[in-house]
Amino acid sequence: MKKKRILILFQFDSNKNLLLRLVEELKVFEIDTHLFNTRTFSFTGQRSFKIKILQLLIRIPKLRVVVYWLFRKKIILGLCQQYDLVDIHFFSSIYDDILPGIEKPTKIVFWGSDVYRISQERLNKLNVLLSNVKSVQFLTPEMSSFASNCSFNHNNIFIQPFGVVHFDKIRSLKTDFTIAEIKTNLGLNAEKIQVTIGYNASPSQQHLEIINEIANVSGNFESRIELVFLMTYGGNSTYQHQVEVELKKLGCDFKIISNHLNEEQICSYRIASDITLNFQTTDGFSSSIQEHFFAGNVLLLADWLPYQWLREKGLNFHSASFHELCQKLEFLIENLEIEKIKSLNNTHQIEIISDWKYATKNWLEIYKQTIDC
């Protein structure tokens, strides 16, 4: 594949670091890739004077809507002309009017909530809205199946997640420190079993509902665990206060982490976790969950989350409904050492799926097929 130019359109700053890593990985294959944020107009390519001015104007709330209405479509379509392929990440309604005007091969990447959390009316329109795009990419097989079950179809559907940023750091930390040392460095009680709940402060993580179920765990088990709540982004202070109030009623040790964490701290918490619970309403194969798998945690996941395909790939984890959560958690605490041994193979299995050295080659092939089809 000769050197190509790819434009990635995205909306959310929270996605930027992952996309920047993709850009860096593609450089090895001489792919020239630039990012354009359709909300802030930030651009990693050479900015024109017009884009620089609009970036300033868009920061003024009263002017933002006007700038979007007058200039966004023109700016995006103008940029698209300069590239061999346009890769749209997270398909929201802002692209409905823009897609028909893009003359270059276009790929849509669904991230999760742009499939799971949209109205039935919009789901019904996807076939028409995406009729002219060259390919569609889902990050997980079950995300693709969900769309298919909602009558979405396309001639070129690919399934490929991103590589995970923090695998290398987790690997090096586990080489340099024992788990007990990492727990102590984080201020956790190394004598107790760390149970990590969720990975952000959004109410969709259902922290309060989980706490309510944990309240039914027997007193003996409660004395053996320390609950760890990673709430460093999303949500608000009022919700975090509610979580803290309910935790104080439990009578077991807990720790709420709300301050910003650097890479080493994030990876340390992944390693320090013995058991990880994820019972959020929906999940599109978050990097956080992949990191918990890679770190060797014992995972207890909500049975409604789309993770059956991981079991088919050889990963070991437990599933439960809210009604079963208490019983399953007690079982995992009682049999923790055995369950940890079973989870050892998860490191290699998730590496094959999500390590950048594997993932980038697959992304490259998807780009090639999209341009050539």
PDB file of N, CA, C and O in Angstrom, residues 224-278:
ATOM      1  N   ARG A 224     -13.122  -8.425  54.958  1.00  0.00           N
ATOM      2  CA  ARG A 224     -11.953  -8.866  54.195  1.00  0.00           C
ATOM      3  C   ARG A 224     -11.696  -8.035  52.942  1.00  0.00           C
ATOM      4  O   ARG A 224     -10.691  -8.231  52.271  1.00  0.00           O
ATOM      5  N   ILE A 225     -12.609  -7.122  52.621  1.00  0.00           N
ATOM      6  CA  ILE A 225     -12.474  -6.405  51.359  1.00  0.00           C
ATOM      7  C   ILE A 225     -12.294  -4.901  51.561  1.00  0.00           C
ATOM      8  O   ILE A 225     -12.646  -4.346  52.599  1.00  0.00           O
ATOM      9  N   GLU A 226     -11.713  -4.274  50.550  1.00  0.00           N
ATOM     10  CA  GLU A 226     -11.636  -2.817  50.473  1.00  0.00           C
ATOM     11  C   GLU A 226     -12.186  -2.422  49.093  1.00  0.00           C
ATOM     12  O   GLU A 226     -11.670  -2.867  48.062  1.00  0.00           O
ATOM     13  N   LEU A 227     -13.240  -1.626  49.091  1.00  0.00           N
ATOM     14  CA  LEU A 227     -13.866  -1.205  47.847  1.00  0.00           C
ATOM     15  C   LEU A 227     -13.128  -0.003  47.270  1.00  0.00           C
ATOM     16  O   LEU A 227     -12.830   0.952  47.987  1.00  0.00           O
ATOM     17  N   VAL A 228     -12.843  -0.058  45.978  1.00  0.00           N
ATOM     18  CA  VAL A 228     -12.115   1.024  45.305  1.00  0.00           C
ATOM     19  C   VAL A 228     -12.992   1.574  44.185  1.00  0.00           C
ATOM     20  O   VAL A 228     -13.370   0.835  43.271  1.00  0.00           O
ATOM     21  N   PHE A 229     -13.319   2.860  44.280  1.00  0.00           N
ATOM     22  CA  PHE A 229     -14.158   3.515  43.279  1.00  0.00           C
ATOM     23  C   PHE A 229     -13.309   4.515  42.497  1.00  0.00           C
ATOM     24  O   PHE A 229     -12.871   5.529  43.042  1.00  0.00           O
ATOM     25  N   LEU A 230     -13.063   4.218  41.223  1.00  0.00           N
ATOM     26  CA  LEU A 230     -12.332   5.142  40.364  1.00  0.00           C
ATOM     27  C   LEU A 230     -13.342   6.095  39.723  1.00  0.00           C
ATOM     28  O   LEU A 230     -14.097   5.723  38.824  1.00  0.00           O
ATOM     29  N   MET A 231     -13.344   7.336  40.202  1.00  0.00           N
ATOM     30  CA  MET A 231     -14.328   8.332  39.755  1.00  0.00           C
ATOM     31  C   MET A 231     -13.612   9.612  39.324  1.00  0.00           C
ATOM     32  O   MET A 231     -13.928  10.706  39.763  1.00  0.00           O
ATOM     33  N   THR A 232     -12.648   9.440  38.442  1.00  0.00           N
ATOM     34  CA  THR A 232     -11.784  10.561  38.071  1.00  0.00           C
ATOM     35  C   THR A 232     -12.351  11.432  36.959  1.00  0.00           C
ATOM     36  O   THR A 232     -11.852  12.524  36.710  1.00  0.00           O
ATOM     37  N   TYR A 233     -13.370  10.955  36.263  1.00  0.00           N
ATOM     38  CA  TYR A 233     -14.002  11.786  35.230  1.00  0.00           C
ATOM     39  C   TYR A 233     -15.460  11.362  35.068  1.00  0.00           C
ATOM     40  O   TYR A 233     -15.853  10.277  35.461  1.00  0.00           O
ATOM     41  N   GLY A 234     -16.260  12.263  34.467  1.00  0.00           N
ATOM     42  CA  GLY A 234     -17.685  11.998  34.319  1.00  0.00           C
ATOM     43  C   GLY A 234     -18.427  12.305  35.614  1.00  0.00           C
ATOM     44  O   GLY A 234     -17.835  12.537  36.665  1.00  0.00           O
ATOM     45  N   GLY A 235     -19.752  12.297  35.556  1.00  0.00           N
ATOM     46  CA  GLY A 235     -20.553  12.546  36.753  1.00  0.00           C
ATOM     47  C   GLY A 235     -20.384  13.960  37.266  1.00  0.00           C
ATOM     48  O   GLY A 235     -19.943  14.869  36.571  1.00  0.00           O
ATOM     49  N   ASN A 236     -20.722  14.158  38.537  1.00  0.00           N
ATOM     50  CA  ASN A 236     -20.589  15.472  39.166  1.00  0.00           C
ATOM     51  C   ASN A 236     -20.396  15.283  40.661  1.00  0.00           C
ATOM     52  O   ASN A 236     -20.505  14.169  41.186  1.00  0.00           O
ATOM     53  N   SER A 237     -20.102  16.375  41.361  1.00  0.00           N
ATOM     54  CA  SER A 237     -19.787  16.299  42.788  1.00  0.00           C
ATOM     55  C   SER A 237     -20.983  15.840  43.613  1.00  0.00           C
ATOM     56  O   SER A 237     -20.818  15.145  44.616  1.00  0.00           O
ATOM     57  N   THR A 238     -22.180  16.216  43.201  1.00  0.00           N
ATOM     58  CA  THR A 238     -23.383  15.795  43.928  1.00  0.00           C
ATOM     59  C   THR A 238     -23.536  14.286  43.901  1.00  0.00           C
ATOM     60  O   THR A 238     -23.816  13.642  44.923  1.00  0.00           O
ATOM     61  N   TYR A 239     -23.333  13.703  42.717  1.00  0.00           N
ATOM     62  CA  TYR A 239     -23.442  12.257  42.594  1.00  0.00           C
ATOM     63  C   TYR A 239     -22.343  11.553  43.384  1.00  0.00           C
ATOM     64  O   TYR A 239     -22.600  10.561  44.079  1.00  0.00           O
ATOM     65  N   GLN A 240     -21.123  12.057  43.322  1.00  0.00           N
ATOM     66  CA  GLN A 240     -20.029  11.457  44.084  1.00  0.00           C
ATOM     67  C   GLN A 240     -20.308  11.503  45.580  1.00  0.00           C
ATOM     68  O   GLN A 240     -19.973  10.561  46.309  1.00  0.00           O
ATOM     69  N   HIS A 241     -20.927  12.591  46.030  1.00  0.00           N
ATOM     70  CA  HIS A 241     -21.272  12.695  47.451  1.00  0.00           C
ATOM     71  C   HIS A 241     -22.305  11.635  47.823  1.00  0.00           C
ATOM     72  O   HIS A 241     -22.216  11.034  48.911  1.00  0.00           O
ATOM     73  N   GLN A 242     -23.278  11.400  46.947  1.00  0.00           N
ATOM     74  CA  GLN A 242     -24.278  10.354  47.203  1.00  0.00           C
ATOM     75  C   GLN A 242     -23.603   8.999  47.366  1.00  0.00           C
ATOM     76  O   GLN A 242     -23.953   8.219  48.256  1.00  0.00           O
ATOM     77  N   VAL A 243     -22.657   8.729  46.493  1.00  0.00           N
ATOM     78  CA  VAL A 243     -21.937   7.451  46.549  1.00  0.00           C
ATOM     79  C   VAL A 243     -21.200   7.323  47.876  1.00  0.00           C
ATOM     80  O   VAL A 243     -21.243   6.280  48.541  1.00  0.00           O
ATOM     81  N   GLU A 244     -20.539   8.394  48.292  1.00  0.00           N
ATOM     82  CA  GLU A 244     -19.784   8.366  49.544  1.00  0.00           C
ATOM     83  C   GLU A 244     -20.705   8.150  50.743  1.00  0.00           C
ATOM     84  O   GLU A 244     -20.381   7.377  51.663  1.00  0.00           O
ATOM     85  N   VAL A 245     -21.850   8.804  50.748  1.00  0.00           N
ATOM     86  CA  VAL A 245     -22.821   8.657  51.846  1.00  0.00           C
ATOM     87  C   VAL A 245     -23.273   7.204  51.967  1.00  0.00           C
ATOM     88  O   VAL A 245     -23.333   6.639  53.070  1.00  0.00           O
ATOM     89  N   GLU A 246     -23.568   6.579  50.836  1.00  0.00           N
ATOM     90  CA  GLU A 246     -24.031   5.198  50.861  1.00  0.00           C
ATOM     91  C   GLU A 246     -22.919   4.231  51.260  1.00  0.00           C
ATOM     92  O   GLU A 246     -23.152   3.235  51.944  1.00  0.00           O
ATOM     93  N   LEU A 247     -21.689   4.541  50.846  1.00  0.00           N
ATOM     94  CA  LEU A 247     -20.561   3.687  51.216  1.00  0.00           C
ATOM     95  C   LEU A 247     -20.329   3.682  52.722  1.00  0.00           C
ATOM     96  O   LEU A 247     -19.982   2.654  53.308  1.00  0.00           O
ATOM     97  N   LYS A 248     -20.504   4.817  53.349  1.00  0.00           N
ATOM     98  CA  LYS A 248     -20.290   4.914  54.790  1.00  0.00           C
ATOM     99  C   LYS A 248     -21.271   4.053  55.569  1.00  0.00           C
ATOM    100  O   LYS A 248     -20.998   3.671  56.708  1.00  0.00           O
ATOM    101  N   LYS A 249     -22.379   3.725  54.971  1.00  0.00           N
ATOM    102  CA  LYS A 249     -23.383   2.877  55.630  1.00  0.00           C
ATOM    103  C   LYS A 249     -22.995   1.408  55.598  1.00  0.00           C
ATOM    104  O   LYS A 249     -23.536   0.597  56.348  1.00  0.00           O
ATOM    105  N   LEU A 250     -22.068   1.048  54.722  1.00  0.00           N
ATOM    106  CA  LEU A 250     -21.730  -0.364  54.533  1.00  0.00           C
ATOM    107  C   LEU A 250     -20.959  -0.960  55.699  1.00  0.00           C
ATOM    108  O   LEU A 250     -21.114  -2.128  56.025  1.00  0.00           O
ATOM    109  N   GLY A 251     -20.060  -0.181  56.250  1.00  0.00           N
ATOM    110  CA  GLY A 251     -19.247  -0.701  57.341  1.00  0.00           C
ATOM    111  C   GLY A 251     -18.000  -1.432  56.893  1.00  0.00           C
ATOM    112  O   GLY A 251     -17.384  -2.155  57.685  1.00  0.00           O
ATOM    113  N   CYS A 252     -17.626  -1.285  55.620  1.00  0.00           N
ATOM    114  CA  CYS A 252     -16.373  -1.893  55.167  1.00  0.00           C
ATOM    115  C   CYS A 252     -15.455  -0.795  54.626  1.00  0.00           C
ATOM    116  O   CYS A 252     -15.891   0.324  54.351  1.00  0.00           O
ATOM    117  N   ASP A 253     -14.182  -1.115  54.512  1.00  0.00           N
ATOM    118  CA  ASP A 253     -13.222  -0.125  54.019  1.00  0.00           C
ATOM    119  C   ASP A 253     -13.545   0.259  52.581  1.00  0.00           C
ATOM    120  O   ASP A 253     -13.965  -0.584  51.781  1.00  0.00           O
ATOM    121  N   PHE A 254     -13.333   1.517  52.239  1.00  0.00           N
ATOM    122  CA  PHE A 254     -13.515   1.939  50.855  1.00  0.00           C
ATOM    123  C   PHE A 254     -12.598   3.115  50.552  1.00  0.00           C
ATOM    124  O   PHE A 254     -12.111   3.806  51.453  1.00  0.00           O
ATOM    125  N   LYS A 255     -12.369   3.325  49.270  1.00  0.00           N
ATOM    126  CA  LYS A 255     -11.542   4.435  48.814  1.00  0.00           C
ATOM    127  C   LYS A 255     -12.149   4.978  47.531  1.00  0.00           C
ATOM    128  O   LYS A 255     -12.379   4.217  46.579  1.00  0.00           O
ATOM    129  N   ILE A 256     -12.426   6.283  47.499  1.00  0.00           N
ATOM    130  CA  ILE A 256     -12.914   6.949  46.299  1.00  0.00           C
ATOM    131  C   ILE A 256     -11.779   7.776  45.711  1.00  0.00           C
ATOM    132  O   ILE A 256     -11.209   8.617  46.405  1.00  0.00           O
ATOM    133  N   ILE A 257     -11.448   7.514  44.463  1.00  0.00           N
ATOM    134  CA  ILE A 257     -10.379   8.266  43.802  1.00  0.00           C
ATOM    135  C   ILE A 257     -11.033   9.206  42.797  1.00  0.00           C
ATOM    136  O   ILE A 257     -11.617   8.762  41.790  1.00  0.00           O
ATOM    137  N   SER A 258     -10.977  10.500  43.079  1.00  0.00           N
ATOM    138  CA  SER A 258     -11.607  11.485  42.199  1.00  0.00           C
ATOM    139  C   SER A 258     -10.611  12.437  41.557  1.00  0.00           C
ATOM    140  O   SER A 258     -10.963  13.172  40.637  1.00  0.00           O
ATOM    141  N   ASN A 259      -9.384  12.438  42.053  1.00  0.00           N
ATOM    142  CA  ASN A 259      -8.376  13.328  41.484  1.00  0.00           C
ATOM    143  C   ASN A 259      -7.810  12.756  40.184  1.00  0.00           C
ATOM    144  O   ASN A 259      -7.889  11.551  39.926  1.00  0.00           O
ATOM    145  N   HIS A 260      -7.255  13.630  39.371  1.00  0.00           N
ATOM    146  CA  HIS A 260      -6.664  13.195  38.096  1.00  0.00           C
ATOM    147  C   HIS A 260      -5.514  12.229  38.353  1.00  0.00           C
ATOM    148  O   HIS A 260      -4.713  12.422  39.265  1.00  0.00           O
ATOM    149  N   LEU A 261      -5.436  11.180  37.543  1.00  0.00           N
ATOM    150  CA  LEU A 261      -4.377  10.182  37.673  1.00  0.00           C
ATOM    151  C   LEU A 261      -3.474  10.212  36.450  1.00  0.00           C
ATOM    152  O   LEU A 261      -3.953  10.346  35.322  1.00  0.00           O
ATOM    153  N   ASN A 262      -2.164  10.081  36.677  1.00  0.00           N
ATOM    154  CA  ASN A 262      -1.257   9.944  35.546  1.00  0.00           C
ATOM    155  C   ASN A 262      -1.237   8.481  35.097  1.00  0.00           C
ATOM    156  O   ASN A 262      -1.879   7.616  35.706  1.00  0.00           O
ATOM    157  N   GLU A 263      -0.484   8.207  34.046  1.00  0.00           N
ATOM    158  CA  GLU A 263      -0.482   6.864  33.465  1.00  0.00           C
ATOM    159  C   GLU A 263      -0.031   5.807  34.476  1.00  0.00           C
ATOM    160  O   GLU A 263      -0.647   4.739  34.587  1.00  0.00           O
ATOM    161  N   GLU A 264       1.015   6.098  35.222  1.00  0.00           N
ATOM    162  CA  GLU A 264       1.519   5.114  36.180  1.00  0.00           C
ATOM    163  C   GLU A 264       0.489   4.823  37.268  1.00  0.00           C
ATOM    164  O   GLU A 264       0.323   3.672  37.686  1.00  0.00           O
ATOM    165  N   GLN A 265      -0.220   5.849  37.729  1.00  0.00           N
ATOM    166  CA  GLN A 265      -1.236   5.650  38.761  1.00  0.00           C
ATOM    167  C   GLN A 265      -2.410   4.834  38.230  1.00  0.00           C
ATOM    168  O   GLN A 265      -2.910   3.924  38.907  1.00  0.00           O
ATOM    169  N   ILE A 266      -2.850   5.152  37.011  1.00  0.00           N
ATOM    170  CA  ILE A 266      -3.952   4.396  36.407  1.00  0.00           C
ATOM    171  C   ILE A 266      -3.586   2.921  36.312  1.00  0.00           C
ATOM    172  O   ILE A 266      -4.351   2.041  36.719  1.00  0.00           O
ATOM    173  N   CYS A 267      -2.400   2.657  35.788  1.00  0.00           N
ATOM    174  CA  CYS A 267      -1.967   1.262  35.612  1.00  0.00           C
ATOM    175  C   CYS A 267      -1.752   0.569  36.953  1.00  0.00           C
ATOM    176  O   CYS A 267      -1.999  -0.636  37.091  1.00  0.00           O
ATOM    177  N   SER A 268      -1.313   1.314  37.951  1.00  0.00           N
ATOM    178  CA  SER A 268      -1.128   0.739  39.283  1.00  0.00           C
ATOM    179  C   SER A 268      -2.457   0.294  39.875  1.00  0.00           C
ATOM    180  O   SER A 268      -2.541  -0.773  40.504  1.00  0.00           O
ATOM    181  N   TYR A 269      -3.501   1.094  39.677  1.00  0.00           N
ATOM    182  CA  TYR A 269      -4.824   0.692  40.182  1.00  0.00           C
ATOM    183  C   TYR A 269      -5.346  -0.538  39.455  1.00  0.00           C
ATOM    184  O   TYR A 269      -6.041  -1.368  40.046  1.00  0.00           O
ATOM    185  N   ARG A 270      -5.040  -0.662  38.177  1.00  0.00           N
ATOM    186  CA  ARG A 270      -5.445  -1.875  37.456  1.00  0.00           C
ATOM    187  C   ARG A 270      -4.789  -3.109  38.096  1.00  0.00           C
ATOM    188  O   ARG A 270      -5.436  -4.126  38.322  1.00  0.00           O
ATOM    189  N   ILE A 271      -3.503  -2.995  38.370  1.00  0.00           N
ATOM    190  CA  ILE A 271      -2.760  -4.127  38.947  1.00  0.00           C
ATOM    191  C   ILE A 271      -3.209  -4.412  40.373  1.00  0.00           C
ATOM    192  O   ILE A 271      -3.314  -5.561  40.794  1.00  0.00           O
ATOM    193  N   ALA A 272      -3.484  -3.353  41.126  1.00  0.00           N
ATOM    194  CA  ALA A 272      -3.841  -3.508  42.546  1.00  0.00           C
ATOM    195  C   ALA A 272      -5.204  -4.155  42.740  1.00  0.00           C
ATOM    196  O   ALA A 272      -5.488  -4.705  43.807  1.00  0.00           O
ATOM    197  N   SER A 273      -6.039  -4.093  41.717  1.00  0.00           N
ATOM    198  CA  SER A 273      -7.384  -4.658  41.844  1.00  0.00           C
ATOM    199  C   SER A 273      -7.328  -6.183  41.827  1.00  0.00           C
ATOM    200  O   SER A 273      -6.729  -6.791  40.951  1.00  0.00           O
ATOM    201  N   ASP A 274      -7.953  -6.788  42.820  1.00  0.00           N
ATOM    202  CA  ASP A 274      -8.072  -8.248  42.839  1.00  0.00           C
ATOM    203  C   ASP A 274      -9.312  -8.696  42.075  1.00  0.00           C
ATOM    204  O   ASP A 274      -9.268  -9.617  41.264  1.00  0.00           O
ATOM    205  N   ILE A 275     -10.424  -8.022  42.370  1.00  0.00           N
ATOM    206  CA  ILE A 275     -11.701  -8.322  41.711  1.00  0.00           C
ATOM    207  C   ILE A 275     -12.229  -7.014  41.125  1.00  0.00           C
ATOM    208  O   ILE A 275     -12.237  -5.984  41.797  1.00  0.00           O
ATOM    209  N   THR A 276     -12.673  -7.064  39.885  1.00  0.00           N
ATOM    210  CA  THR A 276     -13.213  -5.872  39.233  1.00  0.00           C
ATOM    211  C   THR A 276     -14.662  -6.115  38.842  1.00  0.00           C
ATOM    212  O   THR A 276     -14.984  -7.135  38.226  1.00  0.00           O
ATOM    213  N   LEU A 277     -15.521  -5.157  39.205  1.00  0.00           N
ATOM    214  CA  LEU A 277     -16.938  -5.230  38.870  1.00  0.00           C
ATOM    215  C   LEU A 277     -17.275  -4.174  37.822  1.00  0.00           C
ATOM    216  O   LEU A 277     -16.888  -3.014  37.963  1.00  0.00           O
ATOM    217  N   ASN A 278     -17.987  -4.587  36.782  1.00  0.00           N
ATOM    218  CA  ASN A 278     -18.491  -3.637  35.795  1.00  0.00           C
ATOM    219  C   ASN A 278     -19.955  -3.948  35.526  1.00  0.00           C
ATOM    220  O   ASN A 278     -20.276  -4.936  34.867  1.00  0.00           O
TER     221      ASN A 278
END
